[in-house]
Short mmCIF file of C-alpha atoms and ligand atoms in Angstrom, two decimals:
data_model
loop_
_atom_site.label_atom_id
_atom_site.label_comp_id
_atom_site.label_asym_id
_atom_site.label_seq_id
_atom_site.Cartn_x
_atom_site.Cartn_y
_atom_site.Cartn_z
CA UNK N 1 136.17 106.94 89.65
CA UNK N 2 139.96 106.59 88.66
CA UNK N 3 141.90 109.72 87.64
CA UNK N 4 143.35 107.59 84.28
CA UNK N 5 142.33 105.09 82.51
CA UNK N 6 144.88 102.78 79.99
CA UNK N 7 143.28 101.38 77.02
CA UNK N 8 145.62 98.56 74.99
CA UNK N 9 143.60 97.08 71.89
CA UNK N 10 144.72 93.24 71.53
CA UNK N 11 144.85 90.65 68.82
CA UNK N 12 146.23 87.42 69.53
CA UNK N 13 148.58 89.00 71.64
CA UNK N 14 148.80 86.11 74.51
CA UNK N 15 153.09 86.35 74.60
CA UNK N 16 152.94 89.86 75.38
CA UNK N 17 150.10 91.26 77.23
CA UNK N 18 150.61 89.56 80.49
CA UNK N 19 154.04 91.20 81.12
CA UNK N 20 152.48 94.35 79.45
CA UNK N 21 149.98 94.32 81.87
CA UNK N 22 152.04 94.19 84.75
CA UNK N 23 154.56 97.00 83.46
CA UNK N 24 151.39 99.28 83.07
CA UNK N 25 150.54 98.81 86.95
CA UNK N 26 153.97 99.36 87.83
CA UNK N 27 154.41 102.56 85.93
CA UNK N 28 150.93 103.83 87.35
CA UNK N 29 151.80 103.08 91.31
CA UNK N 30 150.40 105.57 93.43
CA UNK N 31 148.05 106.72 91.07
CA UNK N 32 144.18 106.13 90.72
CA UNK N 33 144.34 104.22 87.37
CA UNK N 34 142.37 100.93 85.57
CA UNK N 35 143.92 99.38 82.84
CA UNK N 36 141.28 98.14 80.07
CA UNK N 37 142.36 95.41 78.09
CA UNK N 38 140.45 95.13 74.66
CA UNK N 39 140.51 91.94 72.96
CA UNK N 40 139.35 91.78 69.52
CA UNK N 41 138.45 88.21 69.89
CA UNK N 42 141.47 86.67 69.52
CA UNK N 43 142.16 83.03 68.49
CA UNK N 44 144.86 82.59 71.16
CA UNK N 45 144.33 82.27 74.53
CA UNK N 46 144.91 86.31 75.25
CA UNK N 47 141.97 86.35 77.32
CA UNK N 48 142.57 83.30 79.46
CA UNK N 49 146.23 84.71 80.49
CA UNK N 50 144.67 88.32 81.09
CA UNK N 51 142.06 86.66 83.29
CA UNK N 52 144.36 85.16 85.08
CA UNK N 53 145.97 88.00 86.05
CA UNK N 54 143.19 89.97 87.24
CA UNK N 55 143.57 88.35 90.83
CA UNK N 56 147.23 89.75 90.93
CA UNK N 57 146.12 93.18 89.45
CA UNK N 58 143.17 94.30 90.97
CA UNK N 59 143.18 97.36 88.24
CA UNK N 60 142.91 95.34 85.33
CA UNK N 61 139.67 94.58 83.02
CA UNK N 62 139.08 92.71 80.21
CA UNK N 63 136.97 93.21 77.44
CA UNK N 64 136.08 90.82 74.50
CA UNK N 65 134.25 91.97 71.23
CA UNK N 66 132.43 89.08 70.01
CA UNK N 67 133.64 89.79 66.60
CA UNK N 68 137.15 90.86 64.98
CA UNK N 69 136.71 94.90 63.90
CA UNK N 70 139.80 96.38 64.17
CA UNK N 71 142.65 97.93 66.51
CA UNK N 72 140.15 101.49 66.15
CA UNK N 73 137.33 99.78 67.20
CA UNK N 74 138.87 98.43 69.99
CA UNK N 75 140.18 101.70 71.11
CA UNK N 76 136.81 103.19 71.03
CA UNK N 77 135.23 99.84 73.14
CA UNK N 78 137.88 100.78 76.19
CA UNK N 79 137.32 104.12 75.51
CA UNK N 80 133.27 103.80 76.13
CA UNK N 81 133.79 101.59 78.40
CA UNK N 82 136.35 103.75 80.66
CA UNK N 83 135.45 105.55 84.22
CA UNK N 84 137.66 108.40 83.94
CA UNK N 85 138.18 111.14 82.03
CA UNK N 86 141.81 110.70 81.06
CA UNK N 87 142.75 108.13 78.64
CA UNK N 88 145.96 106.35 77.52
CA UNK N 89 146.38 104.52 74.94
CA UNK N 90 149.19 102.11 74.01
CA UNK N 91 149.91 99.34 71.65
CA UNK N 92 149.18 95.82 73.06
CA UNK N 93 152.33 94.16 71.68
CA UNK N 94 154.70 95.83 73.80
CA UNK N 95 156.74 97.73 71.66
CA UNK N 96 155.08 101.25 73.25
CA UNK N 97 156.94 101.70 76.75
CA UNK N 98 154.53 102.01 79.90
CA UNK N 99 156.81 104.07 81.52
CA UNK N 100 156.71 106.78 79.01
CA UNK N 101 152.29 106.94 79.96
CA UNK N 102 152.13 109.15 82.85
CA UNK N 103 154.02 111.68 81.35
CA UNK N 104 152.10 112.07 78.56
CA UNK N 105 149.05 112.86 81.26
CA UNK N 106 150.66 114.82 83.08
CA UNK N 107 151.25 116.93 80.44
CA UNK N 108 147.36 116.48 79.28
CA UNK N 109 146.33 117.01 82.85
CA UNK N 110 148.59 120.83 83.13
CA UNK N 111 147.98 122.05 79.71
CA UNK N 112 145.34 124.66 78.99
CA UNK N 113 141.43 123.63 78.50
CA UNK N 114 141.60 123.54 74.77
CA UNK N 115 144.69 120.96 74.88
CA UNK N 116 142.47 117.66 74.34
CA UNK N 117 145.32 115.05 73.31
CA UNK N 118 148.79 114.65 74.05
CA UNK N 119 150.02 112.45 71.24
CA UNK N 120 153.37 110.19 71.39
CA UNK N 121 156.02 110.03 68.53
CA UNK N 122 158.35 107.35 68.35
CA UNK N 123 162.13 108.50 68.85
CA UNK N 124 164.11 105.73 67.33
CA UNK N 125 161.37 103.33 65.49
CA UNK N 126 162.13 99.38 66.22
CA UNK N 127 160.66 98.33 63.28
CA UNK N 128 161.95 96.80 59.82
CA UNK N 129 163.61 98.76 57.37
CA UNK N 130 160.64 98.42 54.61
CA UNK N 131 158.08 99.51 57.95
CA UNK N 132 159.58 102.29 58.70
CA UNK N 133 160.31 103.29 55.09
CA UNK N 134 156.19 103.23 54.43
CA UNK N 135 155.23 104.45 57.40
CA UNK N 136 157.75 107.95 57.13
CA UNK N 137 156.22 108.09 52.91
CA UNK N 138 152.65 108.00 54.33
CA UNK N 139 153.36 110.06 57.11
CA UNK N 140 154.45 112.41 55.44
CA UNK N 141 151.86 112.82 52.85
CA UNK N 142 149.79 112.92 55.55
CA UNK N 143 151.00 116.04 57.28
CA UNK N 144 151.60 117.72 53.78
CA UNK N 145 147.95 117.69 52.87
CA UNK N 146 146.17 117.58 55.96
CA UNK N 147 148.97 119.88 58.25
CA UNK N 148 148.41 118.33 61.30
CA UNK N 149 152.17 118.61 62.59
CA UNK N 150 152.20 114.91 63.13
CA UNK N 151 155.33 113.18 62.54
CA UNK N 152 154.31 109.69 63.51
CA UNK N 153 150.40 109.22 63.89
CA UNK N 154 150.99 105.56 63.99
CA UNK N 155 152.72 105.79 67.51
CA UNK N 156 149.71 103.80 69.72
CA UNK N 157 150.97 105.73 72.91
CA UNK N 158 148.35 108.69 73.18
CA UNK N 159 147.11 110.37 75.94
CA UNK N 160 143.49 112.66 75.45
CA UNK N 161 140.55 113.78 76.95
CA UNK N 162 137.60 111.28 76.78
CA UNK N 163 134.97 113.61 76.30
CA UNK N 164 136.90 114.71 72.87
CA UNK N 165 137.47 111.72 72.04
CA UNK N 166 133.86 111.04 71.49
CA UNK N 167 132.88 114.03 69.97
CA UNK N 168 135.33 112.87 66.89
CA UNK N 169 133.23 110.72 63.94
CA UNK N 170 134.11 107.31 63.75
CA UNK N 171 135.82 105.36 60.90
CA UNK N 172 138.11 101.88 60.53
CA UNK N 173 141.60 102.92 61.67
CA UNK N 174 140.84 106.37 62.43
CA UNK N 175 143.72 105.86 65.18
CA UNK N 176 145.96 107.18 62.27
CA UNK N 177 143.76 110.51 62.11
CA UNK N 178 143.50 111.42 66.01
CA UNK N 179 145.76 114.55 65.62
CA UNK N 180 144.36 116.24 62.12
CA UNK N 181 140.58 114.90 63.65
CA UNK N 182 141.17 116.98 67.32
CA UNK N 183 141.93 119.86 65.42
CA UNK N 184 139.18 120.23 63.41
CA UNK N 185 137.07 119.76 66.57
CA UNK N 186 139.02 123.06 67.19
CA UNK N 187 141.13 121.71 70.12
CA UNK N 188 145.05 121.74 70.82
CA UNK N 189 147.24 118.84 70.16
CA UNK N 190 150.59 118.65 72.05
CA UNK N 191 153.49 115.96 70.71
CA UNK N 192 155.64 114.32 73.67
CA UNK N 193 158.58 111.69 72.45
CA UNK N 194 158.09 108.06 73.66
CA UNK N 195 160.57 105.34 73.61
CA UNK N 196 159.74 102.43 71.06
CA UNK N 197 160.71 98.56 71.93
CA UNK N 198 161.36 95.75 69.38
CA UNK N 199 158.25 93.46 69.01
CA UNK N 200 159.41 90.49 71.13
CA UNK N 201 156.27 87.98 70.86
CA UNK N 202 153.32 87.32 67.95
CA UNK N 203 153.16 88.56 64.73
CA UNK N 204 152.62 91.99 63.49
CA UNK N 205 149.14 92.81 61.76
CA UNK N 206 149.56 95.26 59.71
CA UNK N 207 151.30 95.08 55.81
CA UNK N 208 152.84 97.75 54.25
CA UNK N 209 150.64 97.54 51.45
CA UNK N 210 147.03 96.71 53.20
CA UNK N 211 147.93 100.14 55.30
CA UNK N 212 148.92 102.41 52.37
CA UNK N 213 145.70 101.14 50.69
CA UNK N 214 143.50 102.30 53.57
CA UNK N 215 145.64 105.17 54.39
CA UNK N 216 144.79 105.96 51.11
CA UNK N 217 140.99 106.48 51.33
CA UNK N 218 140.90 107.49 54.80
CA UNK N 219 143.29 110.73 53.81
CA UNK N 220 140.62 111.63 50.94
CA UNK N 221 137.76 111.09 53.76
CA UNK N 222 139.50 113.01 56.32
CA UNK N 223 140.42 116.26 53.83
CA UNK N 224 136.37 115.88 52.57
CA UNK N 225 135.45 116.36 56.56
CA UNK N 226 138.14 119.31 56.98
CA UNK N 227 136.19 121.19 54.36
CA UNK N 228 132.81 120.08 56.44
CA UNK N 229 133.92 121.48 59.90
CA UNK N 230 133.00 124.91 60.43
CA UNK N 231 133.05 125.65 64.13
CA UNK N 232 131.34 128.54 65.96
CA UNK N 233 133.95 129.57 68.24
CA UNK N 234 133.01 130.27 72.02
CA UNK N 235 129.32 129.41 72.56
CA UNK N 236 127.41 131.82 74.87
CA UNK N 237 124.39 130.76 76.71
CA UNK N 238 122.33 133.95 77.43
N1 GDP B 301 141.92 95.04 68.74
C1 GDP B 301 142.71 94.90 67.68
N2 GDP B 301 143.97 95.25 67.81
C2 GDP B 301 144.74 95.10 66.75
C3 GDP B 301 144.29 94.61 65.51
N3 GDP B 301 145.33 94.64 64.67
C4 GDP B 301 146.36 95.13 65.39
N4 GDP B 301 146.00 95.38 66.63
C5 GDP B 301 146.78 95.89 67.74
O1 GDP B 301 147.32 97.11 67.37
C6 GDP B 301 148.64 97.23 67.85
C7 GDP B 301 149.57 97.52 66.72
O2 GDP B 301 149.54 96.45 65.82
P1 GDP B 301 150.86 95.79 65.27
O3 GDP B 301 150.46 94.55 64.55
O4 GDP B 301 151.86 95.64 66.35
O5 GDP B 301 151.35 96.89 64.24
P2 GDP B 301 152.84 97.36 63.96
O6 GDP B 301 153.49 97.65 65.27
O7 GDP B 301 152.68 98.59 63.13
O8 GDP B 301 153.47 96.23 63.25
C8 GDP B 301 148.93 95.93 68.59
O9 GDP B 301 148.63 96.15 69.95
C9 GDP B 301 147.94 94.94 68.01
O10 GDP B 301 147.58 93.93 68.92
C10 GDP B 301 142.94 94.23 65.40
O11 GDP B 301 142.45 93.78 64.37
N5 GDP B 301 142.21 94.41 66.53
MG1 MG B 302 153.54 96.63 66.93
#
């Protein structure tokens, strides 16, 4: 069973996720790791070039969903799918850094038992000026209403405990809620920032205006399940 396990969620990401693949490996050396490639059935030939590669990275796997549901979805297919109980996540475009990953576990792996997710926040953003624009308006509505001390929830570099991770419900881009969604579970989130690279290859999937819209509803869903948590505190068994 590997100590680590790095999920990156793909779509029609063929120009990038060979060379991410490889920086991954290089970053984990000497560690017991897998990399789990999610592709989200892709109408490039993503899979064929991460295939490929599997002879020269004995670490890697591949795994296809039949049908297009979403960079969440994805997450949560490597993250069922995973052997260990550590898991990274990072964007499969390339503009999260690799080398910034370990860190993040290691700081995971040392923090108390209630710490279930190290999240990243992107330093200097290497997006365009209208991106980064919507995505600091929505973040910070975000943390205003829900107080989850996230700065940057769409960073895809996150490091958390598996386990947590699937005790959290399930929605369509819940990646945006992992922070406020931990800490109604009662756990600690910890904030570490990560590097951020211009996207080199393929197209970005996201609009401004598709992910206000569902940033939108998801916010009114997530504050509806804050007032639905009610946790017990420390369980006994007698
Ligand atoms: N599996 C999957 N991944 C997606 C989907 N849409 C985006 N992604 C991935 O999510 C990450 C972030 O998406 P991206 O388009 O780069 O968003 P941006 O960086 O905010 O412009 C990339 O790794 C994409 O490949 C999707 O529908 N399915
Ligand atoms: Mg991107």
């Amino acid at each position: 069973m590997p100590d680590v396990t790095i999920v990156a969620p793909v779509f029609d990401e063929a120009g990038a996720a060979p060379d991410l693949a490889r920086e991954i490996a290089a970053a984990f050396q000497g560690r017991d790791f897998e990399i789990l490639f999610v592709d989200d059935a892709s109408r490039d030939d993503t899979v064929a070039r991460l295939k490929a590669l599997k002879a020269e990275l004995p670490q890697l796997r591949v795994l296809r969903h039949a049908r297009n549901s979403g960079q969440s979805r994805a997450v949560r297919t490597g993250v069922l799918h995973a052997r260990s109980p550590l898991i990274v996540t990072l964007d499969g475009d390339g503009q999260n850094d690799p080398a910034d990953a370990p860190r993040l576990v290691d700081r995971l792996a040392a923090g108390p038992p209630a710490l279930a997710m190290v999240a990243g926040q992107r330093r200097t953003r290497q997006d365009s000026a209208a991106k980064r624009f919507g995505s600091r308006f929505a973040n910070g509505v975000r943390k205003r209403l829900l107080k989850d001390a996230a700065d940057d929830t769409g960073c895809g570099l996150k490091a958390f405990r598996r386990d947590a991770f699937l005790r959290l419900p399930y929605f369509d881009h819940i990646h945006r809620f992992l922070p406020a969604l931990m800490l109604r579970e009662g756990y600690e989130v910890a904030f570490e920032p990560v590097n951020h690279r211009p996207r080199t290859t393929g197209a970005s999937k996201y609009t401004n205006l598709g992910r206000l819209w569902a940033s939108l509803s998801d916010l009114l869903g997530v504050m509806w399940l804050n007032t639905r948590a009610r946790l017990p505190g420390d369980v006994a068994e007698l």
